[in-house]
Structures are given as structure tokens and as C-alpha cells.
Short mmCIF file of C-alpha atoms in Angstrom, two decimals:
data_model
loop_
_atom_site.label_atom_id
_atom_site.label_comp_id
_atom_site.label_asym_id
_atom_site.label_seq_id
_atom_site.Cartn_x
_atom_site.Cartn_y
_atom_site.Cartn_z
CA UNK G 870 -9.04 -0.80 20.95
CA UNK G 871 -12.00 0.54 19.58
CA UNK G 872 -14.26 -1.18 17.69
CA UNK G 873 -16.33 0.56 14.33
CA UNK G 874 -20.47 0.48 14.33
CA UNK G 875 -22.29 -0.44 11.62
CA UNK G 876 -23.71 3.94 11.62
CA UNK G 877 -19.98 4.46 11.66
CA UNK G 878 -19.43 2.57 8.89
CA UNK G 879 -22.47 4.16 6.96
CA UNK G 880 -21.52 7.74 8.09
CA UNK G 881 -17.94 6.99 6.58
CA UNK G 882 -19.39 5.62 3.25
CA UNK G 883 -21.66 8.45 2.63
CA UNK G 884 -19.23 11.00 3.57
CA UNK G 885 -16.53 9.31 0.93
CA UNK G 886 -19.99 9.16 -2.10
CA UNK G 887 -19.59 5.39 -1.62
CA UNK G 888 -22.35 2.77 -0.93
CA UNK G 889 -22.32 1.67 2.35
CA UNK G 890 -22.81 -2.00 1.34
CA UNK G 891 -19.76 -1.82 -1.35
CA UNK G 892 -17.47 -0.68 1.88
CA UNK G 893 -19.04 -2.97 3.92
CA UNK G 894 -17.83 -5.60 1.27
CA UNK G 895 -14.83 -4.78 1.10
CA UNK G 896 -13.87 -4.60 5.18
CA UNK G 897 -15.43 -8.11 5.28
CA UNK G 898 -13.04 -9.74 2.72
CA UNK G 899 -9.78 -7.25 3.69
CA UNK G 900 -10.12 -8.60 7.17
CA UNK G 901 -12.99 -10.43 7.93
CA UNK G 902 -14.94 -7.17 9.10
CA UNK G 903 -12.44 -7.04 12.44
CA UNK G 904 -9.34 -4.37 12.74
CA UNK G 905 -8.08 -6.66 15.64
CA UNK G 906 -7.16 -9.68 17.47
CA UNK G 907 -10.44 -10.48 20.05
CA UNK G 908 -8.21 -12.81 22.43
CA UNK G 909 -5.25 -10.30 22.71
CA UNK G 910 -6.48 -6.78 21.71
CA UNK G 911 -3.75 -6.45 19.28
CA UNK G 912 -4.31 -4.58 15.93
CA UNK G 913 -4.38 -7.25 13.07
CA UNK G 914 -1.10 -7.48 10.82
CA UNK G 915 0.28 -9.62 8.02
CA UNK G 916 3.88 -9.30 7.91
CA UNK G 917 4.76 -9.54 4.52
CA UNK G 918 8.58 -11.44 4.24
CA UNK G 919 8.58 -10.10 0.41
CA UNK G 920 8.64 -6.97 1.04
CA UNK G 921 11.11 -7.01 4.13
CA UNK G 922 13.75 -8.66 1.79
CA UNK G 923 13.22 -5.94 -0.76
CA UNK G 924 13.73 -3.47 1.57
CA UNK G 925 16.69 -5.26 3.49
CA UNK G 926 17.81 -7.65 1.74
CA UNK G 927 16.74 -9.74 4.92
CA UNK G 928 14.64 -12.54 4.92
CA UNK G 929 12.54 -13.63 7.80
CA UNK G 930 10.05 -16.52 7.39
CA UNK G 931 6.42 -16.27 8.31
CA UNK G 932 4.06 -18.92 8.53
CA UNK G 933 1.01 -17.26 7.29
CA UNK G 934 -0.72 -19.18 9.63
CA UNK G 935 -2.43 -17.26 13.03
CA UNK G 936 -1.71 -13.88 14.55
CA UNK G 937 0.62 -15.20 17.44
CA UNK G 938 2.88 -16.39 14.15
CA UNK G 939 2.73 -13.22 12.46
CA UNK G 940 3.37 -10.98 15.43
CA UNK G 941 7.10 -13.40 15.90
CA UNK G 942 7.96 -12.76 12.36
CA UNK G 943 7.31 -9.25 12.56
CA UNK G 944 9.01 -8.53 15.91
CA UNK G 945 12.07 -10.59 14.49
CA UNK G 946 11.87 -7.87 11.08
CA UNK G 947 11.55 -5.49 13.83
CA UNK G 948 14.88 -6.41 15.51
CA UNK G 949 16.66 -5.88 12.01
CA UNK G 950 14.98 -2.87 10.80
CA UNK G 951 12.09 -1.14 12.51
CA UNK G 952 10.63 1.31 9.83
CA UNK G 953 11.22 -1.61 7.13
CA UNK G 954 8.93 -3.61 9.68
CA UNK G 955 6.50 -1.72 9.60
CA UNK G 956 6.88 -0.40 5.76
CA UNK G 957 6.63 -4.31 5.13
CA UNK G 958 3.24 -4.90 7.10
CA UNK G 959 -0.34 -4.90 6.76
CA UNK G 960 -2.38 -3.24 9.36
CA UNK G 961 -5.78 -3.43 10.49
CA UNK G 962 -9.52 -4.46 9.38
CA UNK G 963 -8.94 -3.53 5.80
CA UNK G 964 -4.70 -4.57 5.51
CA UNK G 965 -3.40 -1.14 4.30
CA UNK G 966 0.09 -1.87 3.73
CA UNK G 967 2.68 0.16 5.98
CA UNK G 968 4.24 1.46 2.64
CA UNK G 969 0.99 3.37 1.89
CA UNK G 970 0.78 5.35 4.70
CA UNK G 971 1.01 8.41 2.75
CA UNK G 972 -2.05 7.23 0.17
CA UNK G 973 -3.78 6.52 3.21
CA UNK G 974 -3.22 10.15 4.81
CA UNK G 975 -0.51 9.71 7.14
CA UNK G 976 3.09 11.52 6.63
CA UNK G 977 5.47 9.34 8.41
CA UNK G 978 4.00 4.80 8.80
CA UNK G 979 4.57 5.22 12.46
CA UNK G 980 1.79 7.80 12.83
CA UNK G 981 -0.79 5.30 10.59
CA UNK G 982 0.09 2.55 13.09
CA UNK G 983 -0.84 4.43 15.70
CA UNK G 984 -3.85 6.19 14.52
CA UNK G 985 -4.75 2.64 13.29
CA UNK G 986 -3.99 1.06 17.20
CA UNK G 987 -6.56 3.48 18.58
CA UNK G 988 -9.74 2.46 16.74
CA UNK G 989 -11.26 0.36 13.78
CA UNK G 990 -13.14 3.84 12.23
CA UNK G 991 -9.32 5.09 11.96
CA UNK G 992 -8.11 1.75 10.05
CA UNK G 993 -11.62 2.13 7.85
CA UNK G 994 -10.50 6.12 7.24
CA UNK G 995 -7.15 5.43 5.94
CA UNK G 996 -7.85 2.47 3.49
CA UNK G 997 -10.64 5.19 2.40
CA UNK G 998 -7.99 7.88 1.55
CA UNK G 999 -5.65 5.19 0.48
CA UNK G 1000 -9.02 3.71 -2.61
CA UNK G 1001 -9.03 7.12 -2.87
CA UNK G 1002 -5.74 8.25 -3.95
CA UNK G 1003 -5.89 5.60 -6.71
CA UNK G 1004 -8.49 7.40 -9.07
CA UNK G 1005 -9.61 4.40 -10.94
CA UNK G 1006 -9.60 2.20 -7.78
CA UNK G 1007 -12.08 4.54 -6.22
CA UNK G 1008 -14.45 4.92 -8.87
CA UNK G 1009 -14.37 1.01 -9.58
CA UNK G 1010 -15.36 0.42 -5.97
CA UNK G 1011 -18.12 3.34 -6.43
CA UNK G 1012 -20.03 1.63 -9.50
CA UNK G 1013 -19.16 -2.12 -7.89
CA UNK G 1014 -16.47 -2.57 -10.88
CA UNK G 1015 -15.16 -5.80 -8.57
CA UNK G 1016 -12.31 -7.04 -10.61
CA UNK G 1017 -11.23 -3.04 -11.54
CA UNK G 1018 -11.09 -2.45 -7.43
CA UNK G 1019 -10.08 -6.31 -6.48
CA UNK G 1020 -7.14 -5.42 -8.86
CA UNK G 1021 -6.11 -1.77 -7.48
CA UNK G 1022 -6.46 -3.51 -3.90
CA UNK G 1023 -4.88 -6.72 -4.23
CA UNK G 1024 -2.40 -6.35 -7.33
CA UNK G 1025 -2.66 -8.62 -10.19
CA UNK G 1026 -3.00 -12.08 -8.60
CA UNK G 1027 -6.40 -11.00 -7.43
CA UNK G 1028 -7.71 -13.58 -9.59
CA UNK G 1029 -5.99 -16.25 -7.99
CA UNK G 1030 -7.67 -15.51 -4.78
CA UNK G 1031 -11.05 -14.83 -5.81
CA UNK G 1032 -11.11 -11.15 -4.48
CA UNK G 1033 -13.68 -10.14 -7.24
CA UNK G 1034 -16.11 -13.04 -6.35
CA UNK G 1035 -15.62 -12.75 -2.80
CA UNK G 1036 -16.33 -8.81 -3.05
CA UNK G 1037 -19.54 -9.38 -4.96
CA UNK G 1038 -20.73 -12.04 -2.89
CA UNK G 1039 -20.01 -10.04 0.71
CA UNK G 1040 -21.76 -6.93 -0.97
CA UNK G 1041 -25.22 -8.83 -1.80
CA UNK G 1042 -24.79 -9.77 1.86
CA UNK G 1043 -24.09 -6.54 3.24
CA UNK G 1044 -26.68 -5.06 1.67
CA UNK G 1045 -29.50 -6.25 3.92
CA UNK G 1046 -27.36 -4.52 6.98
CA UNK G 1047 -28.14 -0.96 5.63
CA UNK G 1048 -31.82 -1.67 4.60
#
């Protein structure tokens, strides 16, 4: 477990022509600026029961509610179907679902899991690749388009979580960390 600096962060940015403050934003509201679990190490994940069933026709519940939870549901997906597991789960700082591990530069989701295990800049890389094989998702996010990106990010209920508000408000506040 290796955790991402704040130069890492900016050398990432810059290296992608994005604003370090606008990626800041967005790690702090994907995963409240931490790729993984401080009491047990563990990457971050949120097993998403939708998508399991989709893929399996199985349905395992998840509570949503704390990573102890949400590491039971997915080891109980994981019983049933491995790769639809992981296919089914977010991972990391900024929650790149397992099913775009190709967007996010990775061939096979195993190898993004554990390319995303190892360190936080890793996670931060592949949601980079993954804005930026969505054209319109990474230009939004370069001109601070916040609804344009909170959409390509979140889908279409972005709205009903307040991901564009939340983006522009963590992006006035990130801004004073790269000053």
C-alpha cells in the first residue's frame, strides 16, 4: 500500500494537460482523496449487487454501509463468480469500475486490481486513462464543465447525488494546495 503525494498528484495532472486542482477535485469526491482502507490496508471497493446480477443473474445483498460490509458481499460474489466479482466492483481512490479496466489501460480486470493494490498513483493513472478514453468526459473535466464530467463519471443520476456541486466545491478547495 502506497500512498500518492500531493507532487505526485500534480506531476500526473500536468502530464495528462489537466489542472491539478480539477484532479484533485475529483479524487476527493470519488473517494474521499484515499485509495484504501487506513485500519486494514485493504484497497477501497464498492461492490456493486446491480451489476453482479446482470452479469449472473445472482444477487448478493450489500449494505452500502462500511468497508468490512462491502469486502463480505464481495467475497460472497466472489464464491459464485470471480471475474464477475471483480467486473462488478469499484476499486480504489477514484472507484474505477472493474468493467473499465480496458478504458483505464489494463487488458484483462485482474491486472487493474493489482496494479491498483500496489499504490494510490496507479489507481489515480487508470481513472486518468479511463476520463480519458471518454473524449467529452476529458475535455469537460479540462475546462471544469462539472455536470458534463459528473455525468461521464457517475451516469445520469449524478444529479441526485450532487456530484457537480460537490466537484466544484472540492476544486475551489483544492486549489489553495497547488498555490
Amino acid at each position: 500500500m502506497k500512498l500518492i503525494e500531493l507532487n505526485d498528484i500534480a506531476e500526473l495532472a500536468v502530464s495528462n494537460h489537466l489542472e491539478p486542482s480539477a484532479l484533485m477535485a475529483v479524487i476527493k469526491v470519488e473517494g474521499s482523496g484515499k485509495g484504501f482502507d487506513a485500519s486494514t490496508g485493504k484497497i477501497l471497493i464498492q461492490f456493486e449487487p446491480y451489476h453482479f446480477q446482470r452479469y449472473t443473474g445472482n444477487r448478493v445483498a450489500n449494505g452500502v454501509e462500511n468497508q468490512p460490509k462491502e469486502w463480505i458481499a464481495f467475497n460472497e460474489a466472489w464464491k459464485l463468480d470471480k471475474e464477475a466479482a471483480m467486473l462488478s466492483t469499484s476499486w480504489g481512490m477514484m472507484q474505477v469500475m472493474g468493467f473499465n479496466h480496458k478504458a483505464a489501460g489494463f487488458q484483462i480486470v485482474d491486472a487493474m486490481i493489482d496494479a491498483f493494490k500496489e499504490s494510490e498513483f496507479n489507481q489515480v493513472k487508470g481513472a486518468i486513462n479511463f476520463i480519458k478514453s471518454n473524449p467529452a468526459m476529458f475535455k469537460a473535466l479540462q475546462i471544469r464543465d462539472w455536470a458534463t464530467f459528473a455525468r461521464g463519471y457517475n451516469g445520469p443520476l449524478f444529479k441526485k447525488l450532487n456530484y457537480d456541486n460537490r466537484l466544484k466545491d472540492a476544486y475551489q478547495q483544492s486549489k489553495e494546495l497547488f498555490n
